[in-house]
mmCIF file of C-alpha atoms in Angstrom:
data_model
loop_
_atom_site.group_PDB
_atom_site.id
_atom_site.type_symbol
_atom_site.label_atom_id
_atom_site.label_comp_id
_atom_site.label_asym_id
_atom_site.label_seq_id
_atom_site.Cartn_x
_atom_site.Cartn_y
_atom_site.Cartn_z
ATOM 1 C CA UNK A 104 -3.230 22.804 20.109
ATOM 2 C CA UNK A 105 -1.054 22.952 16.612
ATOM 3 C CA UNK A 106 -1.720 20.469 14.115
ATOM 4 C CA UNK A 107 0.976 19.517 11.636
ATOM 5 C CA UNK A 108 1.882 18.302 7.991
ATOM 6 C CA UNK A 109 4.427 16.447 8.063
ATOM 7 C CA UNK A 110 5.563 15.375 4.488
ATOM 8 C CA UNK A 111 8.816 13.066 4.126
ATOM 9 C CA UNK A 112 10.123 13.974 0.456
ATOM 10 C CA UNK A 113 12.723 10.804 -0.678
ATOM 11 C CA UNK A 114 13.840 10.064 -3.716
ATOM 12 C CA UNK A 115 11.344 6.893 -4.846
ATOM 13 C CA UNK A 116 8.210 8.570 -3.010
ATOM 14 C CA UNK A 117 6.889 11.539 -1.053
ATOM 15 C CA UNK A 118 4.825 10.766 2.005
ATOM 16 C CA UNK A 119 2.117 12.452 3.999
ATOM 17 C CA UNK A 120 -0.038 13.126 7.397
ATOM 18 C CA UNK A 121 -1.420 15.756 9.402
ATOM 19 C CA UNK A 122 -0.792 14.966 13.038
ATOM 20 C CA UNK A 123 -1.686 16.253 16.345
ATOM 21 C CA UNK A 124 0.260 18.319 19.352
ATOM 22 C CA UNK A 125 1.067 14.567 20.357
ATOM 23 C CA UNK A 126 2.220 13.179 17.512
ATOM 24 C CA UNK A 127 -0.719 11.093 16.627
ATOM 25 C CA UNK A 128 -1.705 10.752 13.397
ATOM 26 C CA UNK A 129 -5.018 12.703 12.467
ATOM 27 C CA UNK A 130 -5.358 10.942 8.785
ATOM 28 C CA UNK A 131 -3.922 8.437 7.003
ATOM 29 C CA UNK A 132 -0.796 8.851 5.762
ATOM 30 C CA UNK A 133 -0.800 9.489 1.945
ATOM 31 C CA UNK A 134 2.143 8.478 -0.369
ATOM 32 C CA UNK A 135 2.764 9.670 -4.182
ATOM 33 C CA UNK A 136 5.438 8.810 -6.598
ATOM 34 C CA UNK A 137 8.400 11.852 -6.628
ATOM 35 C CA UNK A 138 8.323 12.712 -10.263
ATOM 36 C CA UNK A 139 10.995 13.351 -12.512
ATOM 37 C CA UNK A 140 12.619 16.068 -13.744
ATOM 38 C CA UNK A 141 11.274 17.865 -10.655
ATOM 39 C CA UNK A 142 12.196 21.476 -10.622
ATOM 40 C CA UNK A 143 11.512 23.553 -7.434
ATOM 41 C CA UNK A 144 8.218 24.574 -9.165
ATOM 42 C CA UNK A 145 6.689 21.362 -9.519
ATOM 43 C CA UNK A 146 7.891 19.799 -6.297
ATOM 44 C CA UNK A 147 5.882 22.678 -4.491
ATOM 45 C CA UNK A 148 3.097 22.271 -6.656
ATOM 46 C CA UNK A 149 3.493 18.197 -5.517
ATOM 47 C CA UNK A 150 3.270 19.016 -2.100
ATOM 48 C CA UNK A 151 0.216 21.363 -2.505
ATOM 49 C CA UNK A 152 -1.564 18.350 -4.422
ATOM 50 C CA UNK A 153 -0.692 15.813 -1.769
ATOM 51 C CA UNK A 154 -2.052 18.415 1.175
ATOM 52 C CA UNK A 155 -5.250 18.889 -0.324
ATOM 53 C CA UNK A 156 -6.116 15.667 -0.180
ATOM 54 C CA UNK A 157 -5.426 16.091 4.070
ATOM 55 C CA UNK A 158 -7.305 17.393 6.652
ATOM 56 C CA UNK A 159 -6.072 21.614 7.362
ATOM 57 C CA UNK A 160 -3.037 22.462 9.298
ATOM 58 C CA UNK A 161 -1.569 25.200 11.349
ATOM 59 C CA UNK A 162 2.119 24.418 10.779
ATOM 60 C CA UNK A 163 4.103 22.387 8.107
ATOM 61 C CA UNK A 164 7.390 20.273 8.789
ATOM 62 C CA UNK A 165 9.457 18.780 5.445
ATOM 63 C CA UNK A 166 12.143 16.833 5.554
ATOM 64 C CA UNK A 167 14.192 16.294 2.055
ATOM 65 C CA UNK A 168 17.177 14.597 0.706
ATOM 66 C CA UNK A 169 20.391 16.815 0.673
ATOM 67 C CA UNK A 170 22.011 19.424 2.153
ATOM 68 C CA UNK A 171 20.042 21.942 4.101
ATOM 69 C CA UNK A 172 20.637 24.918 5.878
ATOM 70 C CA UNK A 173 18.018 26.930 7.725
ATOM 71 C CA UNK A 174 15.453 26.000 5.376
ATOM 72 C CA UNK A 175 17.490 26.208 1.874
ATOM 73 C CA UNK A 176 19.074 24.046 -0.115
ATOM 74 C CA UNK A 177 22.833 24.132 -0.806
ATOM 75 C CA UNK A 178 23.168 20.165 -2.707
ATOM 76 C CA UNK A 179 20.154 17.692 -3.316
ATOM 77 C CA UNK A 180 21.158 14.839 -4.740
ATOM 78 C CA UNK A 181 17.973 13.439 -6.428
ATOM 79 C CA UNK A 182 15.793 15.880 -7.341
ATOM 80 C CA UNK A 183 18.838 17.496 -9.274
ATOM 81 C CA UNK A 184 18.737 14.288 -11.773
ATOM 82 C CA UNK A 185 16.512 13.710 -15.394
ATOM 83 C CA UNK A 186 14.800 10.653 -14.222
ATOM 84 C CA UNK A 187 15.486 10.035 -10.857
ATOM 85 C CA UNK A 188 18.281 8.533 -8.379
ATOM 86 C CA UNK A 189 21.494 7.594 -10.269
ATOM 87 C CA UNK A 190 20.129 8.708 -13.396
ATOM 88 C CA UNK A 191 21.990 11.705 -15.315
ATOM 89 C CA UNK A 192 22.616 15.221 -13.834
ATOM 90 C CA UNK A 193 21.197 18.048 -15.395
ATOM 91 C CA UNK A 194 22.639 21.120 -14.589
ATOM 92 C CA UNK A 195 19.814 23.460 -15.272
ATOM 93 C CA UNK A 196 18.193 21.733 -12.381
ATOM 94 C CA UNK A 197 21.355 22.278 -10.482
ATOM 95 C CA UNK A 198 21.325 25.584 -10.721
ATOM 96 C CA UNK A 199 17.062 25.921 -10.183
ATOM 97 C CA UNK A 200 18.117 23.866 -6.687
ATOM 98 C CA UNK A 201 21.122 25.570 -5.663
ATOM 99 C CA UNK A 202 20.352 28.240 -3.154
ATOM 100 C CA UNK A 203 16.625 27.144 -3.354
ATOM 101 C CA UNK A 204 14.629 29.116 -0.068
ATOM 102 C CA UNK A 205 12.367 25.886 -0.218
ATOM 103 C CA UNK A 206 10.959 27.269 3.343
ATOM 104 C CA UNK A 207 10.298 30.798 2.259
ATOM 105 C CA UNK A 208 8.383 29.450 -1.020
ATOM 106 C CA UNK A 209 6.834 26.504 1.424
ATOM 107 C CA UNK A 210 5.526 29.114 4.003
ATOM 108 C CA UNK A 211 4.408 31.137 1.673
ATOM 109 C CA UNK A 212 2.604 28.673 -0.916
ATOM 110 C CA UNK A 213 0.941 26.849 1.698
ATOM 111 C CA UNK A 214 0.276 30.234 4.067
ATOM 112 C CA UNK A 215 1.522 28.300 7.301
ATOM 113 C CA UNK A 216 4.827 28.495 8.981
ATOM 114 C CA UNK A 217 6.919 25.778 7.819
ATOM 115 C CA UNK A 218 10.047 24.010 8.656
ATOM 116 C CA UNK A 219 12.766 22.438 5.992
ATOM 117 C CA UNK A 220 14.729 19.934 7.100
ATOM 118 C CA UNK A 221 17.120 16.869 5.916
ATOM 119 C CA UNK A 222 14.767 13.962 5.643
ATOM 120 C CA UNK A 223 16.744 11.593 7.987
ATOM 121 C CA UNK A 224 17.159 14.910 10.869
ATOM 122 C CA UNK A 225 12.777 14.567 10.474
ATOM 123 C CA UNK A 226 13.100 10.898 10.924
ATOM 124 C CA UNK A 227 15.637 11.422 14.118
ATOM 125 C CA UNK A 228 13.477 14.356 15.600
ATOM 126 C CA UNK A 229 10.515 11.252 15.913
ATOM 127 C CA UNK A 230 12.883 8.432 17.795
ATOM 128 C CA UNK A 231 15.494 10.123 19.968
ATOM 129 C CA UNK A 232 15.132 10.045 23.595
ATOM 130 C CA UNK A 233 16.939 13.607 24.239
ATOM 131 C CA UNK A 234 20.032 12.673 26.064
ATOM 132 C CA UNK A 235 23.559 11.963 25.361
ATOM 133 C CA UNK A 236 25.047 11.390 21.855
ATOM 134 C CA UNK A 237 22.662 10.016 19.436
ATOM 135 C CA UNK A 238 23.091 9.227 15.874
ATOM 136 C CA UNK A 239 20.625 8.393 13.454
ATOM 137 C CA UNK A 240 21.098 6.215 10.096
ATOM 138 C CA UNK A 241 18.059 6.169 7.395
ATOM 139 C CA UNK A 242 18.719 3.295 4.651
ATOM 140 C CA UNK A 243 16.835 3.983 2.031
ATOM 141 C CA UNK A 244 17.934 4.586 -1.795
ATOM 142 C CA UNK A 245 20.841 5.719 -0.317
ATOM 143 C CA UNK A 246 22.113 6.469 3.302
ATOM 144 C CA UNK A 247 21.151 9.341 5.530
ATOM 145 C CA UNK A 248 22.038 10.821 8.850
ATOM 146 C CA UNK A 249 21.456 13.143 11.328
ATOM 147 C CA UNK A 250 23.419 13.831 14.882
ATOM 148 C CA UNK A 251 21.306 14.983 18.022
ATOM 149 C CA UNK A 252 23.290 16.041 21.131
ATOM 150 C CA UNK A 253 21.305 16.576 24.510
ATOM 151 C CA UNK A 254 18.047 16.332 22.112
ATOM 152 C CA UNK A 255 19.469 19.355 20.165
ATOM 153 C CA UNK A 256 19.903 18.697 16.471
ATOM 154 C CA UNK A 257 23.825 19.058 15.493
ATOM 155 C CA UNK A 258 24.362 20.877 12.040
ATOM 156 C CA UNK A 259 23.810 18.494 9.251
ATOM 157 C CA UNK A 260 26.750 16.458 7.550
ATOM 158 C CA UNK A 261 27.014 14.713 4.473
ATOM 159 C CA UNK A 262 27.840 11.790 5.679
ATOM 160 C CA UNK A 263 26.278 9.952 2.551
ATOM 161 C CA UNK A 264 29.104 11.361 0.171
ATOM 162 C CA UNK A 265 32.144 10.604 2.309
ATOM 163 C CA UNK A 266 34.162 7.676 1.072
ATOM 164 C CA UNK A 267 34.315 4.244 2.553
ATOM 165 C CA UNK A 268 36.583 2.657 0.114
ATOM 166 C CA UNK A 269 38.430 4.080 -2.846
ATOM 167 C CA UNK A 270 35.687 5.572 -5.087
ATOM 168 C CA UNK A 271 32.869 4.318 -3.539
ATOM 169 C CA UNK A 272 30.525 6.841 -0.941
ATOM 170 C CA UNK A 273 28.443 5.463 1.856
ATOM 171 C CA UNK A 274 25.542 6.241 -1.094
ATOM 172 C CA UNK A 275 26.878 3.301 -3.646
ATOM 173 C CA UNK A 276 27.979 1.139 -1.109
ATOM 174 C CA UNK A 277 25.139 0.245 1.154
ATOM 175 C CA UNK A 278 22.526 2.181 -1.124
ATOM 176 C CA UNK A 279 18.816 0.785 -2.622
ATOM 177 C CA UNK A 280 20.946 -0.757 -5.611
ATOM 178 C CA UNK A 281 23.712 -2.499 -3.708
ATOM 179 C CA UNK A 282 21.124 -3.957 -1.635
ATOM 180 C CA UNK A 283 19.013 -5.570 -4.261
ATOM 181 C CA UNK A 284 22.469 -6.710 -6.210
ATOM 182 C CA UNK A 285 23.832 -8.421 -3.046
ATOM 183 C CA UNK A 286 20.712 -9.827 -1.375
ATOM 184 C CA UNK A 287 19.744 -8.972 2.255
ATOM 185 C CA UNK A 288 22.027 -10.938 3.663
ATOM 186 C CA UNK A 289 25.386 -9.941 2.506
ATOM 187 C CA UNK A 290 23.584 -6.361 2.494
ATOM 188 C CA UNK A 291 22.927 -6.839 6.216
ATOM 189 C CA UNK A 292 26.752 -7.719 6.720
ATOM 190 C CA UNK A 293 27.612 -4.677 5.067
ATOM 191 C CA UNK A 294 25.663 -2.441 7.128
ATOM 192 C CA UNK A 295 27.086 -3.964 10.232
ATOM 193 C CA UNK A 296 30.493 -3.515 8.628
ATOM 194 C CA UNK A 297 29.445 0.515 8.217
ATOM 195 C CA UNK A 298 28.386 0.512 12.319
ATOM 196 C CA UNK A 299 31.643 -0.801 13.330
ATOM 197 C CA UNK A 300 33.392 1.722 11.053
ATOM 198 C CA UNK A 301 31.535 4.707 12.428
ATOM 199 C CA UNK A 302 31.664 3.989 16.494
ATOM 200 C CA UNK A 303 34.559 4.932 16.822
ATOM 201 C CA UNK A 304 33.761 7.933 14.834
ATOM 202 C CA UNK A 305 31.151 9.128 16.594
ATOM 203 C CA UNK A 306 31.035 7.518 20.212
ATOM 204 C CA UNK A 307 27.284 7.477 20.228
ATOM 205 C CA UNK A 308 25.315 6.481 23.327
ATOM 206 C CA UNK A 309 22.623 5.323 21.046
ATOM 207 C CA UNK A 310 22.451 4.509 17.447
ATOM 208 C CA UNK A 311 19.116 4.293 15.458
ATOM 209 C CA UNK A 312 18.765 2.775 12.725
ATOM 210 C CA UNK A 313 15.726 3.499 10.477
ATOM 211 C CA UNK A 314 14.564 4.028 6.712
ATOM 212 C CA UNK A 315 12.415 1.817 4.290
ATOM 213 C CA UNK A 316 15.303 -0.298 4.743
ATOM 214 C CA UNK A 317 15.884 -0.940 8.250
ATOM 215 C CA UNK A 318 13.533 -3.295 8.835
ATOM 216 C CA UNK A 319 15.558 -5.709 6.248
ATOM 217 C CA UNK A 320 18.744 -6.097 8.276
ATOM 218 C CA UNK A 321 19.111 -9.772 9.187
ATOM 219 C CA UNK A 322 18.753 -10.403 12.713
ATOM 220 C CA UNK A 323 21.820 -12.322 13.503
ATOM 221 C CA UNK A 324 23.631 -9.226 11.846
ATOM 222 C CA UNK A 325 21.569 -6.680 14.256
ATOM 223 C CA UNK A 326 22.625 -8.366 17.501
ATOM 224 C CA UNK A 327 26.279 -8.516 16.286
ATOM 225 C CA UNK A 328 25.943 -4.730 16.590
ATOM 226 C CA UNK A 329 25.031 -4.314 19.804
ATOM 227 C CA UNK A 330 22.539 -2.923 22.347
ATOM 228 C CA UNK A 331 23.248 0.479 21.496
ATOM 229 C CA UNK A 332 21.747 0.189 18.242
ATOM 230 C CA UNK A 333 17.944 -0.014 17.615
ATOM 231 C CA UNK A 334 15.598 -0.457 14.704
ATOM 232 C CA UNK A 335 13.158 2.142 14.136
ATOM 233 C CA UNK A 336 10.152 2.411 12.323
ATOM 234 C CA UNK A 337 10.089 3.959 8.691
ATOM 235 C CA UNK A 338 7.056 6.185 10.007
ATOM 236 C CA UNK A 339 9.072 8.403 11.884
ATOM 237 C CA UNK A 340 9.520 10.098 9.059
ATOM 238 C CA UNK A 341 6.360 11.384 9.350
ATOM 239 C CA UNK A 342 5.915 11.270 12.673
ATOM 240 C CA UNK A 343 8.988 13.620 13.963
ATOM 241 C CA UNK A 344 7.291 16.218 11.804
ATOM 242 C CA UNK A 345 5.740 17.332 15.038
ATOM 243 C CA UNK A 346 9.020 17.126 18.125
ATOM 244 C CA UNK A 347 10.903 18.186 14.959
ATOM 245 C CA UNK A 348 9.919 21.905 15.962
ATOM 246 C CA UNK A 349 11.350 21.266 19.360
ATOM 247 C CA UNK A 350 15.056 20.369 18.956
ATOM 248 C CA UNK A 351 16.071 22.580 16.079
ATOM 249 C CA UNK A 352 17.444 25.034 18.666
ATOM 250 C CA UNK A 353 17.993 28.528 19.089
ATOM 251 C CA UNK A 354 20.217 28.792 15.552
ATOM 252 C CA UNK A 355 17.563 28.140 13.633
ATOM 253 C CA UNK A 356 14.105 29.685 14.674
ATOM 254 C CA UNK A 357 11.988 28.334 11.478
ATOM 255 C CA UNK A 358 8.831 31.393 12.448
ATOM 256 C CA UNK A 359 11.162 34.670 11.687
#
């Protein structure tokens, strides 16, 4: 039976386990500060550190802010900055980033087979039941997402970047920074604001909401939304490192 690392990479901190074929965690999770600037080189070498200190596995599952496409990187919008989130660009990290094969140079600097994905299609891959239309939402220092049809895993959009009002992106508006400016509860009605924008967008059967965040959302706010939207724990991160292997699908075969 294949154990895994799973390691959620965010933008504040980078978190850890090895699990079992089940999904059970085999050691307690592990968390580290992302440091900054963090070229491709010394987020590798970051994950390395962070393994050792975890029991030995036979496959490895990341999931990472951005955009990524069978296992590289086209846009990420953190680890591309001096000092962190919202902090200035630089663009010789752009560049380093751009194009990055972080699963070839994963696989191969860690010897297992390994699997790159968006952080919040990691997160999904640990709470969706497999049928229908089901849409996931991490809040977090920013917003991500991740679409699952049938259990599948739809190709990844940017959702985080797309506008919601005239020069603001999902990002600014219901991001870390918004949150602590506005207080939870006018952050809360915001994010039920976002929901009611996006139903009719995406005519989900289920919506999960999860991310450090989540778990912040007034109550009165999260009934407002409705039945079809649940709360899910911020460990799925970790823990859809395992079922993440599963619903990936045929276009993306993350052992050739």
């Amino acid at each position: 039976m294949a154990t895994t690392l799973a390691i959620d990479c965010g933008g504040g901190g980078i978190k850890a386990s090895v699990l079992d074929a089940a999904g059970t965690m085999r050691a307690r999770p592990l968390r580290v500060p992302t440091p900054y600037p963090l070229p491709p080189a010394l987020f590798v070498k970051t994950l390395l550190d962070l393994a050792g200190r975890l029991p030995a596995a036979d496959r490895l599952t990341v999931g990472m802010p951005g955009m990524i496409r069978h296992g590289v990187v086209v846009a990420t919008p953190h680890y591309v900055t001096r000092s962190g989130p919202r902090s200035k660009v630089d663009p010789d990290l752009v560049a380093e980033w751009s194009g990055y094969d972080a699963r070839s140079a994963l696989a191969e600097a860690f010897g297992i087979p390994a699997l790159v994905l968006n952080d919040a299609e990691v997160h999904g891959a640990g709470v969706v039941a497999g049928t229908g239309c089901e849409l996931v939402l991490t809040l977090g220092t920013g917003l991500g997402s991740a679409l699952f049809d049938g259990g599948l895993l739809a190709p990844h959009l940017e959702l985080s970047h797309a506008p919601v009002r005239w020069n603001t992106t999902y990002d600014t508006y219901i991001g870390e920074p918004e949150r602590r400016r506005l207080g939870d509860a006018f952050w809360s009605r915001r994010i039920r604001q976002v929901v009611d924008g996006l139903r009719p967008v995406f005519r989900w059967d289920r919506l999960y909401l999860g991310g450090g965040n989540s778990r912040l959302i007034r109550p009165e706010q999260l009934v407002r939304m409705g039945d079809d939207v649940v709360v899910v724990p911020n460990t799925a991160g970790i823990v859809g490192g395992v079922r993440a292997w599963d619903l990936v699908g045929d276009r993306y075969d993350p052992t050739s």
